[in-house]
Short mmCIF file of C-alpha atoms in Angstrom, two decimals:
data_model
loop_
_atom_site.label_atom_id
_atom_site.label_comp_id
_atom_site.label_asym_id
_atom_site.label_seq_id
_atom_site.Cartn_x
_atom_site.Cartn_y
_atom_site.Cartn_z
CA MET M 295 4.27 -13.94 7.69
CA ASN M 296 4.38 -10.54 9.36
CA ILE M 297 1.08 -9.75 11.07
CA ILE M 298 0.91 -6.83 13.48
CA ILE M 299 -1.83 -6.80 16.09
CA SER M 300 -2.87 -3.61 17.82
CA ASN M 301 -4.77 -3.77 21.08
CA ASN M 302 -5.60 -0.06 20.80
CA ARG M 303 -7.75 -0.40 17.69
CA ASP M 304 -11.52 -0.61 17.55
CA LYS M 305 -11.21 -3.60 15.22
CA PRO M 306 -11.30 -7.07 16.85
CA ILE M 307 -8.06 -9.07 16.64
CA TYR M 308 -9.46 -11.71 14.28
CA GLU M 309 -10.57 -8.96 11.86
CA GLN M 310 -7.06 -7.47 11.98
CA ILE M 311 -5.66 -10.87 11.01
CA VAL M 312 -8.22 -11.30 8.22
CA SER M 313 -7.63 -7.85 6.72
CA GLN M 314 -3.84 -8.18 6.83
CA ILE M 315 -3.87 -11.61 5.15
CA LYS M 316 -6.33 -10.34 2.51
CA ASN M 317 -4.01 -7.39 1.87
CA MET M 318 -1.03 -9.74 1.50
CA ILE M 319 -2.98 -11.78 -1.04
CA MET M 320 -4.18 -8.71 -2.97
CA SER M 321 -0.66 -7.25 -3.08
CA GLU M 322 0.68 -10.66 -4.18
CA GLU M 323 2.94 -10.93 -1.15
CA LEU M 324 1.08 -14.23 -0.81
CA VAL M 325 0.16 -16.04 -4.03
CA ALA M 326 -2.01 -19.02 -4.91
CA GLY M 327 -0.56 -22.19 -3.44
CA ASP M 328 1.47 -20.48 -0.70
CA ASN M 329 1.14 -22.23 2.65
CA LEU M 330 -0.02 -20.26 5.67
CA PRO M 331 1.25 -21.10 9.12
CA SER M 332 -0.80 -23.53 11.16
CA MET M 333 -3.33 -21.93 13.48
CA ARG M 334 -1.26 -22.90 16.51
CA SER M 335 1.96 -21.56 14.99
CA LEU M 336 0.43 -18.23 13.97
CA ALA M 337 -1.30 -17.82 17.33
CA LYS M 338 2.00 -18.39 19.12
CA SER M 339 3.95 -15.99 16.89
CA ILE M 340 1.49 -13.09 17.33
CA HIS M 341 0.62 -13.93 20.95
CA VAL M 342 -3.11 -14.52 20.55
CA SER M 343 -5.49 -17.39 21.20
CA VAL M 344 -5.69 -20.28 18.73
CA ILE M 345 -9.45 -19.71 18.73
CA THR M 346 -8.88 -16.15 17.45
CA VAL M 347 -6.74 -17.42 14.58
CA GLN M 348 -9.25 -20.19 13.89
CA ARG M 349 -12.02 -17.59 13.55
CA ALA M 350 -9.86 -15.54 11.16
CA TYR M 351 -9.00 -18.59 9.04
CA GLU M 352 -12.66 -19.64 8.93
CA GLU M 353 -13.65 -16.20 7.65
CA LEU M 354 -10.86 -16.23 5.05
CA GLN M 355 -11.95 -19.69 3.92
CA ARG M 356 -15.62 -18.65 3.75
CA ASP M 357 -14.63 -15.67 1.59
CA GLY M 358 -12.65 -17.94 -0.75
CA PHE M 359 -9.14 -16.69 0.04
CA ILE M 360 -7.71 -19.81 1.67
CA GLU M 361 -8.36 -23.52 1.90
CA THR M 362 -7.44 -26.06 4.55
CA GLU M 363 -6.87 -29.70 3.62
CA ILE M 364 -5.85 -32.53 5.89
CA GLY M 365 -2.26 -33.43 5.17
CA ARG M 366 -1.64 -30.34 3.06
CA GLY M 367 -2.33 -27.60 5.58
CA THR M 368 -3.75 -24.16 4.89
CA TYR M 369 -2.89 -22.47 1.62
CA VAL M 370 -3.86 -19.50 -0.52
CA LEU M 371 -6.47 -20.14 -3.21
CA ALA M 372 -6.43 -18.59 -6.65
CA ARG M 373 -8.80 -15.65 -6.28
CA ASN M 374 -10.39 -13.28 -8.74
CA LYS M 375 -8.90 -9.95 -7.65
CA GLU M 376 -11.37 -7.95 -9.70
CA PHE M 377 -14.28 -9.60 -7.89
CA TYR M 378 -12.76 -8.73 -4.51
CA LYS M 379 -12.02 -5.15 -5.59
CA GLU M 380 -15.60 -4.80 -6.81
CA GLN M 381 -16.90 -5.98 -3.43
CA GLN M 382 -14.66 -3.48 -1.64
CA GLN M 383 -15.77 -0.65 -3.92
CA LYS M 384 -19.42 -1.50 -3.26
CA GLN M 385 -18.80 -1.33 0.49
CA ILE M 386 -17.05 2.05 0.12
CA GLU M 387 -19.95 3.38 -1.92
CA GLU M 388 -22.41 2.30 0.78
CA TYR M 389 -20.43 4.11 3.48
CA MET M 390 -20.10 7.19 1.31
CA GLN M 391 -23.84 7.17 0.60
CA LEU M 392 -24.51 7.29 4.35
CA ALA M 393 -22.08 10.20 4.74
CA ILE M 394 -23.75 12.05 1.85
CA GLU M 395 -27.19 11.58 3.40
CA VAL M 396 -26.00 13.01 6.73
CA ALA M 397 -24.26 15.89 4.96
CA LYS M 398 -27.41 16.75 3.00
CA GLU M 399 -29.57 16.54 6.12
CA ASN M 400 -27.28 19.12 7.69
CA ALA M 401 -27.03 21.34 4.60
CA MET M 402 -23.29 20.73 4.30
CA PRO M 403 -21.92 21.95 0.98
CA LEU M 404 -20.30 19.37 -1.31
CA GLU M 405 -16.96 21.21 -1.11
CA LYS M 406 -16.88 20.78 2.68
CA LEU M 407 -17.64 17.06 2.34
CA ILE M 408 -14.85 16.70 -0.22
CA ASP M 409 -12.45 18.56 2.09
CA ILE M 410 -13.29 16.20 4.95
CA LEU M 411 -12.77 13.17 2.71
CA LYS M 412 -9.38 14.47 1.55
CA ILE M 413 -8.24 15.14 5.12
CA LEU M 414 -9.32 11.69 6.32
CA TYR M 415 -7.84 9.93 3.30
CA LEU M 416 -4.45 11.64 3.62
CA GLU M 417 -4.36 11.42 7.43
CA GLU M 418 -2.64 8.04 7.72
#
C-alpha cells in the first residue's frame, strides 16, 4: 500500500491516511476483502505513530470502509460507492453554498466566482 504523508499540509496525518485509503477503495485499487497492513506495520512503513494509524483505521471503520476481526486482520468491506459519492457531493455543495454567500455579500459577479472555481480546480 503506497501512502504518502506530507508534513507541510494543513491536514492532520491521520486524515491524510484516511483520505488516501478511501481514494484507493473508490478507485478499486483496494477491493472488498483485501487485507490492509496491521496498524504497527503501516505505522512503521510510513514513519508515523501507531496511535495515528489506529485513529485513521477507527475512522475508516466507523465510516464503513474497513473491518477488523481478531484472527483475520483488517480488510476492506463491500461499500456502496454511490452512497459515498452522494455524501461527498453534499459536502461540496455545502462548501460552495458558503462561497456563494460570501460572494453575494461582496457583490461579486457570478462570472468572477466561476473563474475562481476554474482556477482552483485546475491548479493541482
